[in-house]
């Protein structure tokens, strides 16, 4: 169409209205077909958009709807009509609105049998939008008569076609009124909220009943064969509507006020985050969402005959095979099942408080209907394997997990006892799980299939039963449940050991190494471990036996006599499984022995027979074999990875437990002076806890085990050169676990194996120096941490000095070489320097209060050499980065402890470091042939900046946390602010908005900024206009950031600045001075001062933007001083908002709210703590009152 | 082992064209490596195993630091790779001759006249414009395995 006027506007050129409409229709039709061809798409889209935006298109739309042969054109017409009606709503007369709505309904009814479904539903959506738009204006009688018509249609008076349309209309209504699926109307959030509440309170239940009635009657006709084929469709649609209604986000807090209006229960949490488009909140890993309509729904949903009817209906679908051979996946069956699963998820106040009787009966009823989908398991699984659809089975599993999450284990177990085939539900769950495990084992080469999904759902059921979120529901498992769990675990182990052996010769799978894959595997193993822990006396010995058995095979494989590969893979899997069963991952904390294991008694007087001891011992024996050179050749790197992983996890929980012998709730003093071994011998009885203490405690076998483990660690680190994954697990997981607790360290430092390691490390023996640099860092950290085990502070410091002395010697020696400038560039020297830096950094990260002195001395000794290195390696960004990282960690460990003199040394060093760095990096442009390398150098720069920011943040923390005991006070403490501002001065030119897009860097920058502005605002005031402008610019950026933390810190910074200014002005000082004043901008118009500017931004932010609730408090703290600094502007802004509000009621509400904000609750114009608190409360009230109608959608 | 018998002592005067062996498993992203006799910067390292229970091998993707070409190599992780010595030297720019060579001032006060202008457009324009405007320019020359190239530029303020 080019630049011509759109056809529907060429009114003057055409004779009659009819012709005009014809032309419009042709244009739209042409555009609709144009959409299909890539060449014409842009033009076609432009035409359609113009049509949508044209004024008064309704007549044309109706013409197209009635006359066009092109379904897509009719669809576009309906969409246009919807948009236009919302846009031009206020221009339409009441009659227009009514007739438009009626038109839509009649249109659909008239074409109920023939129209394309997507056009039909679009037209119905239009009707729903029209209805909602006028919802709050229309009077009750009007709605009543309208819904009467709908009811008549839904109940089938006008035949099945009209019935189906009626149901579809209700579906559109429900979806339009539900906030997450509502269409935008440019109206306040409060409007949407009221519509939702009104529908929930007055209509939803009626809709449900109508749908149910329609379903009952149409199903009856369908089964008796007296109706039309449409009846099945009607019934299916009605079921779908019912399940859609149950999906509604029930609020349950709605109350009708005294004057008949609905009081929307508003709490603080929903006043600020818009509920639009919010996803329903699901608990992780759960396959059924909870349905919680209020008590009012009791009579609609719970009567036995109603539930019974749905179940019976589905049973008849199953038998009669309505829907042909594929009945199982026909919409009819799917909708019925969906509804049944939702009925299983009912919970909350819909059930009367009667000790769960009603709920249990309800669930029993449902379970007896569902059990044929799942029982007998072997049968059903076999059928699915031979081609039956799995969807019914999966829905059954979903119902099971829904029920499991609502009941206690014993109640769950009882649900099927009264049925025709009395069986414990737990037993059913167990045999289902076993069948699925077997089925999944049989087809492990295929892609993820239904068995995977089913297993996930079933394991979820076990998890919710064994570990309910509500801990009060955690009551003992019935005995048959324990046996069932044991059976499931046996099946699982059997299948997976077999699968491991079968897959042992496969190519190593790279994806297995990905973090996501490992996390998914761990999650799966944790779930199954939970099952194993439910029956520990059966499951744990099984694992122990399987490991010991294979352990004895290994020596037979030496010398290449037998291929050990499948045994290795089996052991690998068994170790992973055992690690999950025996212990939880602590993430740095010390996890306790799982309750069911520690409560377990070994049954005999010999503690060695405790299952957990057996399994641990079997694993230790396996690990010990790796120490023997002759057998070691059999151990693959992969098996060793599993070994060290296992012990990294095991050590935290079992080795020399700190609370040995004490009950979980006893106070620390209750067993003081009593040795764990004595407890055992005193009582003469071993329960689980002291069996473990005897086996692995400090006084028991713990020391011997520790010695073995240290040797295993050293072997793993050195005997498989180049196996980085293995070395990483040793240094990042295993060694840190060994040195985590001081009582273990005390044994470590006296142990020969550990001392040998320390010696080899200190004197840079080749085996350890060949390790990758980060590994050396972790090793250094672990060794330095073990110093905590020394008996005195002096001994600790000496230990660290001995460890690091040779290293500082090497660095100093290097830097003093005459030919260092050229020599240093050799790759092997670069490598050596990198490793030394990493070693120092590891040591710095391990700084303890007791070893701080030694680490400071080490650091002080290398200060000069480091500056030389920084200068020499100015082109080796990787070395520079490592060097800076070391300084950051060193400062971090030291800064809190230093006295004035040492602080001065440290600050002086940091300033020189910053100067050298910036001298080499400011204004440098580097280029390269390859885009790839350019982006690499960009990343390097970003990483450097992050490190520098970290350094400044660490330095500035000196003012906050200062443990130094400076008694004489002769030396003046160097001014931290001075140092950090110098640093900022150096860094800000390197910083750009592009770099601030890196999340970590951004956070760091704003942390530092907020801190500096809070503590030293007077220094900011003295900045140059340019420097100040730069900071303001970044704050502007920070306020609009996505990250809540960043916005929070920006607000804190604003608060600090405004606070400072207000106080200064009150005292008659100049505060921010020129920065706060408005200045003439470049174009002559005055540029407002920063505080005024930020008052505007914060108001805008609070009133109109989406933000998290937790930001209101910092925003209130920033807003109050900003208002106090700019009362004039504040009044002006409030006035503007009031004038912009056309609706008189809302205007007066807004005026009151503004008045309350600054006047109620005794808010005064001071900035003391109490006043700020009162203002915060006022702001909460203000926002929850006003945002509802100010924000629109 | 005492401090003064470090294993690198003998190579004190090694030339810039030399390469050095280093265990493949310790070579990380952003390090240098020789692939097919070309000095490269490593942009990607991945490890895999020869069979589940075999030994690790490293897969390197490198970019030729002079030509920008992508090269790949696979090495068992316990074996050694060659690592090039890459040296960057700063020189002050004295002159640009009409045939595309630059004249540089070395630290010892001599001139170095055997280098061509870079082919990179952005850098080329910046050098030419900066020089034309009379700015004091320092160029960084990267050399490895006997090759040299201007790779960076720094403006140290206007000429006095």
Coordinates of N, CA and C in Angstrom, one line a residue, chain A residues 142-318:
Chain A
X142 N -28.4 -5.4 36.3 CA -27.9 -5.6 35.0 C -27.1 -6.9 34.8
X143 N -26.1 -7.0 35.8 CA -25.3 -8.2 35.8 C -26.1 -9.5 35.9
X144 N -27.1 -9.4 36.8 CA -27.9 -10.5 37.1 C -28.6 -11.0 35.8
X145 N -29.2 -10.1 35.1 CA -30.0 -10.5 33.9 C -29.0 -11.1 32.9
X146 N -27.8 -10.5 32.8 CA -26.9 -11.0 31.9 C -26.5 -12.4 32.2
X147 N -26.2 -12.6 33.5 CA -25.7 -14.0 33.9 C -26.8 -15.0 33.8
X148 N -28.0 -14.5 34.0 CA -29.2 -15.4 33.8 C -29.2 -16.0 32.4
X149 N -29.0 -15.1 31.5 CA -28.9 -15.6 30.1 C -27.8 -16.6 29.9
X150 N -26.6 -16.3 30.5 CA -25.5 -17.2 30.3 C -25.8 -18.5 31.0
X151 N -26.5 -18.5 32.1 CA -26.8 -19.7 32.9 C -27.7 -20.6 32.0
X152 N -28.7 -19.9 31.4 CA -29.6 -20.7 30.6 C -28.9 -21.4 29.5
X153 N -28.0 -20.7 28.9 CA -27.2 -21.3 27.8 C -26.3 -22.4 28.3
X154 N -25.7 -22.2 29.4 CA -24.8 -23.2 29.9 C -25.5 -24.5 30.3
X155 N -26.7 -24.3 30.8 CA -27.4 -25.5 31.3 C -28.1 -26.2 30.1
X156 N -27.9 -25.7 28.9 CA -28.3 -26.5 27.8 C -29.7 -26.2 27.2
X157 N -30.3 -25.2 27.6 CA -31.7 -24.9 27.1 C -31.7 -24.7 25.6
X158 N -30.6 -24.0 25.1 CA -30.6 -23.7 23.7 C -29.8 -24.7 22.9
X159 N -29.6 -25.9 23.4 CA -28.9 -27.0 22.7 C -27.4 -27.0 23.0
X160 N -26.8 -28.1 22.6 CA -25.4 -28.3 23.0 C -24.4 -27.2 22.5
X161 N -24.7 -26.7 21.2 CA -23.7 -25.8 20.6 C -23.7 -24.5 21.5
X162 N -24.9 -24.0 21.8 CA -24.9 -22.8 22.6 C -24.4 -23.1 24.0
X163 N -24.6 -24.3 24.4 CA -24.1 -24.7 25.7 C -22.5 -24.6 25.8
X164 N -21.9 -25.1 24.7 CA -20.5 -25.0 24.6 C -20.0 -23.6 24.6
X165 N -20.7 -22.7 23.8 CA -20.3 -21.3 23.7 C -20.4 -20.7 25.1
X166 N -21.5 -21.0 25.8 CA -21.7 -20.4 27.1 C -20.5 -20.8 28.1
X167 N -20.1 -22.0 28.0 CA -19.0 -22.5 28.8 C -17.7 -21.7 28.4
X168 N -17.5 -21.6 27.1 CA -16.3 -20.9 26.7 C -16.3 -19.5 27.1
X169 N -17.5 -18.8 27.2 CA -17.6 -17.5 27.7 C -17.1 -17.4 29.1
X170 N -17.6 -18.3 29.9 CA -17.3 -18.3 31.3 C -15.8 -18.5 31.5
X171 N -15.2 -19.4 30.6 CA -13.8 -19.6 30.7 C -13.0 -18.3 30.4
X172 N -13.5 -17.5 29.3 CA -12.8 -16.3 29.0 C -12.9 -15.3 30.2
X173 N -14.1 -15.3 30.8 CA -14.3 -14.4 32.0 C -13.3 -14.7 33.1
X174 N -13.3 -16.0 33.4 CA -12.4 -16.4 34.5 C -11.0 -16.0 34.2
X175 N -10.6 -16.2 33.0 CA -9.2 -15.9 32.7 C -9.0 -14.4 32.6
X176 N -9.9 -13.6 32.2 CA -9.8 -12.2 32.1 C -9.8 -11.6 33.5
X177 N -10.5 -12.1 34.4 CA -10.6 -11.6 35.8 C -9.4 -12.1 36.7
X178 N -8.7 -13.1 36.2 CA -7.6 -13.5 37.0 C -6.4 -12.7 36.7
X179 N -5.8 -12.0 37.7 CA -4.8 -11.0 37.5 C -3.6 -11.5 36.6
X180 N -3.2 -12.7 36.7 CA -2.1 -13.1 36.0 C -2.3 -13.3 34.5
X181 N -3.6 -13.4 34.1 CA -3.9 -13.6 32.7 C -4.8 -12.4 32.2
X182 N -5.0 -11.4 33.0 CA -5.8 -10.3 32.6 C -5.1 -9.5 31.5
X183 N -5.9 -8.9 30.6 CA -5.3 -8.1 29.5 C -5.2 -6.6 30.0
X184 N -4.3 -5.9 29.5 CA -4.0 -4.5 29.9 C -5.2 -3.6 29.5
X185 N -5.5 -2.7 30.4 CA -6.6 -1.8 30.1 C -6.3 -0.4 30.4
X186 N -5.1 -0.1 30.9 CA -4.7 1.2 31.2 C -5.4 1.7 32.5
X187 N -5.8 0.8 33.3 CA -6.5 1.2 34.5 C -5.7 0.9 35.8
X188 N -6.0 1.5 36.9 CA -5.2 1.3 38.1 C -5.3 -0.1 38.6
X189 N -4.2 -0.5 39.2 CA -4.1 -1.9 39.7 C -5.3 -2.2 40.7
X190 N -5.8 -1.2 41.4 CA -6.9 -1.3 42.3 C -8.1 -1.9 41.6
X191 N -8.3 -1.4 40.3 CA -9.5 -1.8 39.5 C -9.5 -3.3 39.3
X192 N -8.3 -3.8 38.8 CA -8.2 -5.2 38.6 C -8.4 -6.0 39.8
X193 N -7.9 -5.5 40.9 CA -8.0 -6.1 42.2 C -9.5 -6.2 42.6
X194 N -10.2 -5.2 42.5 CA -11.6 -5.2 42.8 C -12.4 -6.2 42.0
X195 N -12.1 -6.2 40.7 CA -12.8 -7.1 39.8 C -12.6 -8.6 40.2
X196 N -11.3 -8.8 40.5 CA -10.9 -10.2 40.9 C -11.7 -10.6 42.2
X197 N -11.7 -9.7 43.1 CA -12.3 -10.0 44.4 C -13.8 -10.2 44.2
X198 N -14.4 -9.3 43.4 CA -15.9 -9.4 43.2 C -16.2 -10.8 42.5
X199 N -15.4 -11.2 41.5 CA -15.7 -12.4 40.9 C -15.6 -13.6 41.8
X200 N -14.5 -13.5 42.6 CA -14.2 -14.7 43.5 C -15.3 -14.8 44.5
X201 N -15.8 -13.7 45.0 CA -16.8 -13.7 46.1 C -18.2 -14.0 45.6
X202 N -18.5 -13.5 44.5 CA -19.9 -13.5 44.1 C -20.3 -14.5 43.0
X203 N -19.3 -14.9 42.2 CA -19.7 -15.6 41.0 C -18.9 -17.0 40.8
X204 N -17.7 -17.0 41.2 CA -16.9 -18.2 40.9 C -17.6 -19.5 41.2
X205 N -18.1 -19.5 42.4 CA -18.8 -20.8 42.9 C -20.0 -21.1 42.0
X206 N -20.7 -20.1 41.6 CA -21.9 -20.3 40.8 C -21.4 -20.9 39.4
X207 N -20.4 -20.3 38.9 CA -19.9 -20.8 37.6 C -19.5 -22.3 37.7
X208 N -18.9 -22.6 38.8 CA -18.5 -24.0 39.0 C -19.7 -24.9 39.1
X209 N -20.7 -24.5 39.8 CA -21.9 -25.3 39.9 C -22.6 -25.5 38.5
X210 N -22.7 -24.4 37.7 CA -23.3 -24.5 36.4 C -22.5 -25.5 35.6
X211 N -21.2 -25.3 35.6 CA -20.3 -26.2 34.8 C -20.6 -27.7 35.2
X212 N -20.7 -27.9 36.5 CA -20.9 -29.2 37.0 C -22.2 -29.8 36.5
X213 N -23.3 -28.9 36.6 CA -24.6 -29.4 36.1 C -24.5 -29.7 34.6
X214 N -23.9 -28.8 33.9 CA -23.8 -29.0 32.4 C -23.0 -30.3 32.2
X215 N -22.0 -30.6 32.9 CA -21.2 -31.8 32.7 C -22.0 -33.0 33.0
X216 N -22.8 -33.0 34.1 CA -23.6 -34.1 34.5 C -24.6 -34.4 33.4
X217 N -25.4 -33.4 32.9 CA -26.4 -33.7 32.0 C -25.9 -34.1 30.6
X218 N -24.8 -33.5 30.2 CA -24.3 -33.9 28.9 C -23.7 -35.2 28.9
X219 N -23.0 -35.6 30.0 CA -22.4 -36.9 30.2 C -23.5 -38.0 30.1
X220 N -24.6 -37.7 30.8 CA -25.7 -38.6 30.8 C -26.2 -38.9 29.4
X221 N -26.4 -37.8 28.6 CA -26.8 -38.0 27.3 C -25.8 -38.7 26.4
X222 N -24.6 -38.4 26.6 CA -23.5 -39.1 25.8 C -23.5 -40.6 26.1
X223 N -23.6 -40.9 27.4 CA -23.5 -42.3 27.7 C -24.7 -43.1 27.3
X224 N -25.8 -42.4 27.3 CA -27.0 -43.1 26.9 C -27.2 -43.1 25.4
X225 N -26.3 -42.3 24.7 CA -26.4 -42.3 23.3 C -27.6 -41.6 22.7
X226 N -28.2 -40.7 23.6 CA -29.4 -40.0 23.1 C -29.1 -38.7 22.5
X227 N -28.0 -38.1 22.9 CA -27.7 -36.8 22.4 C -27.0 -36.7 21.1
X228 N -26.3 -35.6 20.9 CA -25.6 -35.4 19.6 C -24.1 -35.7 20.0
X229 N -23.3 -35.9 19.0 CA -21.8 -36.0 19.2 C -21.2 -34.9 20.0
X230 N -21.9 -33.7 19.9 CA -21.4 -32.5 20.6 C -21.4 -32.7 22.1
X231 N -22.2 -33.5 22.6 CA -22.4 -33.7 24.1 C -21.0 -34.0 24.7
X232 N -20.3 -34.8 24.1 CA -19.0 -35.2 24.6 C -18.1 -33.9 24.8
X233 N -18.1 -33.1 23.7 CA -17.4 -31.9 23.7 C -17.8 -31.0 24.9
X234 N -19.1 -30.9 25.0 CA -19.7 -30.0 26.1 C -19.2 -30.5 27.4
X235 N -19.3 -31.7 27.6 CA -18.9 -32.3 28.9 C -17.4 -32.0 29.2
X236 N -16.6 -32.3 28.1 CA -15.2 -32.0 28.3 C -14.9 -30.6 28.6
X237 N -15.6 -29.7 27.9 CA -15.3 -28.2 28.1 C -15.7 -27.9 29.5
X238 N -16.8 -28.4 30.0 CA -17.3 -28.1 31.3 C -16.3 -28.6 32.4
X239 N -15.7 -29.8 32.1 CA -14.7 -30.3 33.1 C -13.5 -29.4 33.1
X240 N -13.1 -28.9 31.8 CA -12.0 -28.0 31.7 C -12.2 -26.7 32.5
X241 N -13.4 -26.2 32.4 CA -13.8 -25.0 33.1 C -13.7 -25.2 34.6
X242 N -14.2 -26.3 35.0 CA -14.1 -26.6 36.5 C -12.6 -26.6 37.0
X243 N -11.8 -27.3 36.2 CA -10.4 -27.3 36.7 C -9.7 -26.0 36.6
X244 N -10.2 -25.2 35.6 CA -9.6 -23.8 35.5 C -10.0 -23.0 36.7
X245 N -11.3 -23.2 37.1 CA -11.7 -22.4 38.3 C -10.9 -22.8 39.5
X246 N -10.6 -24.1 39.6 CA -9.8 -24.5 40.8 C -8.4 -24.0 40.8
X247 N -8.0 -23.6 39.6 CA -6.6 -23.0 39.4 C -6.6 -21.6 39.9
X248 N -7.7 -21.0 40.1 CA -7.8 -19.6 40.5 C -6.9 -19.3 41.7
X249 N -6.3 -18.2 41.7 CA -5.4 -17.9 42.9 C -6.3 -17.4 44.0
X250 N -6.8 -18.3 44.8 CA -7.8 -17.9 45.8 C -7.1 -17.1 46.9
X251 N -7.8 -16.0 47.2 CA -7.3 -15.1 48.3 C -7.8 -15.5 49.6
X252 N -9.1 -15.9 49.7 CA -9.6 -16.3 50.9 C -9.8 -15.3 52.0
X253 N -9.2 -14.1 51.8 CA -9.3 -13.0 52.8 C -10.4 -12.0 52.5
X254 N -11.2 -12.3 51.6 CA -12.2 -11.4 51.1 C -13.4 -11.3 52.1
X255 N -13.8 -10.2 52.5 CA -14.9 -10.0 53.4 C -15.8 -8.9 52.8
X256 N -17.1 -9.1 53.0 CA -18.0 -8.1 52.6 C -18.1 -7.1 53.7
X257 N -17.9 -5.8 53.4 CA -18.0 -4.8 54.4 C -19.4 -4.5 54.7
X258 N -19.7 -3.6 55.7 CA -21.0 -3.4 56.2 C -21.9 -2.8 55.1
X259 N -21.3 -2.0 54.2 CA -22.2 -1.3 53.2 C -22.3 -2.1 51.9
X260 N -21.9 -3.4 52.0 CA -22.0 -4.2 50.8 C -20.8 -4.1 49.9
X261 N -19.9 -3.3 50.1 CA -18.7 -3.2 49.3 C -17.7 -4.3 49.7
X262 N -16.8 -4.7 48.8 CA -15.9 -5.7 49.2 C -14.6 -5.1 49.8
X263 N -14.3 -5.6 50.9 CA -13.0 -5.2 51.5 C -11.9 -6.1 51.0
X264 N -11.0 -5.6 50.3 CA -9.9 -6.4 49.9 C -8.9 -6.5 51.0
X265 N -8.7 -7.7 51.4 CA -7.7 -7.9 52.5 C -6.3 -7.6 51.9
X266 N -5.8 -6.5 52.4 CA -4.5 -6.0 51.9 C -3.4 -6.2 53.0
X267 N -2.4 -6.8 52.6 CA -1.3 -6.8 53.6 C -0.1 -6.2 52.9
X268 N 0.9 -5.9 53.7 CA 2.0 -5.2 53.2 C 2.7 -5.8 52.0
X269 N 2.7 -7.2 52.1 CA 3.5 -7.8 51.0 C 2.9 -7.7 49.6
X270 N 1.6 -7.5 49.5 CA 1.1 -7.4 48.2 C 0.8 -6.0 47.7
X271 N 1.0 -5.0 48.6 CA 0.7 -3.7 48.2 C 1.7 -3.1 47.2
X272 N 2.9 -3.6 47.2 CA 3.9 -3.0 46.4 C 4.3 -3.7 45.1
X273 N 4.4 -5.0 45.3 CA 4.7 -5.8 44.1 C 3.4 -6.0 43.3
X274 N 3.5 -5.7 42.1 CA 2.3 -5.9 41.3 C 2.1 -7.3 41.1
X275 N 0.8 -7.7 41.3 CA 0.5 -9.2 41.1 C 0.3 -9.5 39.7
X276 N 0.4 -8.6 38.8 CA 0.3 -8.9 37.4 C 1.4 -9.8 36.9
X277 N 0.9 -10.8 36.2 CA 1.9 -11.7 35.5 C 2.7 -12.5 36.5
X278 N 2.3 -12.5 37.8 CA 3.1 -13.2 38.8 C 2.9 -14.7 38.5
X279 N 3.9 -15.5 38.7 CA 3.7 -16.9 38.5 C 3.2 -17.4 39.9
X280 N 2.4 -18.4 39.8 CA 1.9 -19.0 41.0 C 3.1 -19.6 41.8
X281 N 3.2 -19.4 43.1 CA 4.4 -19.8 43.8 C 4.3 -21.3 44.0
X282 N 5.3 -22.0 43.6 CA 5.3 -23.5 43.8 C 6.5 -23.8 44.6
X283 N 6.3 -24.8 45.4 CA 7.4 -25.3 46.2 C 8.3 -26.1 45.2
X284 N 9.6 -25.9 45.4 CA 10.5 -26.6 44.4 C 10.3 -28.1 44.4
X285 N 10.4 -28.6 43.2 CA 10.4 -30.0 43.0 C 9.0 -30.6 43.2
X286 N 8.0 -29.8 43.4 CA 6.7 -30.4 43.6 C 5.9 -30.4 42.4
X287 N 5.2 -31.5 42.2 CA 4.4 -31.7 41.0 C 3.0 -31.3 41.1
X288 N 2.5 -31.0 42.3 CA 1.1 -30.6 42.4 C 1.1 -29.3 43.2
X289 N 0.3 -28.3 42.6 CA 0.2 -27.1 43.4 C -1.0 -27.3 44.3
X290 N -1.0 -26.6 45.4 CA -2.0 -26.7 46.4 C -3.2 -25.9 46.0
X291 N -4.4 -26.5 46.1 CA -5.6 -25.7 45.8 C -6.3 -25.3 47.2
X292 N -6.5 -24.0 47.4 CA -7.0 -23.6 48.7 C -8.1 -22.7 48.6
X293 N -9.3 -23.1 48.2 CA -10.4 -22.2 48.3 C -10.9 -22.2 49.7
X294 N -11.6 -21.2 50.1 CA -12.0 -21.1 51.5 C -13.1 -22.0 51.9
X295 N -13.6 -21.9 53.1 CA -14.6 -22.8 53.7 C -15.9 -22.7 52.9
X296 N -16.2 -21.6 52.2 CA -17.4 -21.4 51.5 C -17.6 -22.5 50.4
X297 N -16.5 -23.0 50.0 CA -16.6 -24.0 48.9 C -16.9 -25.4 49.3
X298 N -17.0 -25.6 50.6 CA -17.2 -26.9 51.2 C -18.3 -27.7 50.5
X299 N -19.5 -27.0 50.4 CA -20.7 -27.7 49.9 C -20.6 -27.9 48.4
X300 N -19.8 -27.1 47.7 CA -19.7 -27.2 46.3 C -18.8 -28.4 45.9
X301 N -17.7 -28.5 46.6 CA -16.6 -29.5 46.2 C -16.6 -30.8 46.9
X302 N -17.0 -30.8 48.2 CA -16.7 -32.0 49.0 C -17.8 -33.0 49.0
X303 N -19.1 -32.7 48.8 CA -20.1 -33.8 48.9 C -19.7 -35.0 48.2
X304 N -19.8 -36.2 48.9 CA -19.4 -37.5 48.4 C -19.9 -37.7 47.0
X305 N -21.2 -37.4 46.8 CA -21.8 -37.7 45.5 C -21.1 -36.9 44.3
X306 N -20.7 -35.7 44.7 CA -20.0 -34.9 43.6 C -18.7 -35.4 43.2
X307 N -17.9 -35.8 44.3 CA -16.6 -36.4 44.0 C -16.8 -37.7 43.3
X308 N -17.8 -38.5 43.9 CA -18.0 -39.8 43.3 C -18.4 -39.7 41.8
X309 N -19.2 -38.7 41.5 CA -19.6 -38.6 40.1 C -18.4 -38.4 39.1
X310 N -17.5 -37.6 39.5 CA -16.3 -37.4 38.6 C -15.6 -38.7 38.4
X311 N -15.4 -39.4 39.6 CA -14.6 -40.6 39.5 C -15.4 -41.6 38.7
X312 N -16.7 -41.7 38.8 CA -17.4 -42.6 38.1 C -17.4 -42.3 36.6
X313 N -17.5 -41.0 36.4 CA -17.5 -40.5 35.0 C -16.2 -41.0 34.3
X314 N -15.1 -40.8 35.0 CA -13.8 -41.3 34.4 C -13.8 -42.8 34.3
X315 N -14.3 -43.5 35.3 CA -14.3 -44.9 35.2 C -15.1 -45.4 33.9
X316 N -16.2 -44.6 33.7 CA -17.0 -45.0 32.5 C -16.3 -44.7 31.2
X317 N -15.5 -43.6 31.2 CA -14.8 -43.3 30.0 C -13.8 -44.4 29.8
X318 N -13.2 -44.9 30.8 CA -12.2 -46.0 30.7 C -12.9 -47.2 30.1

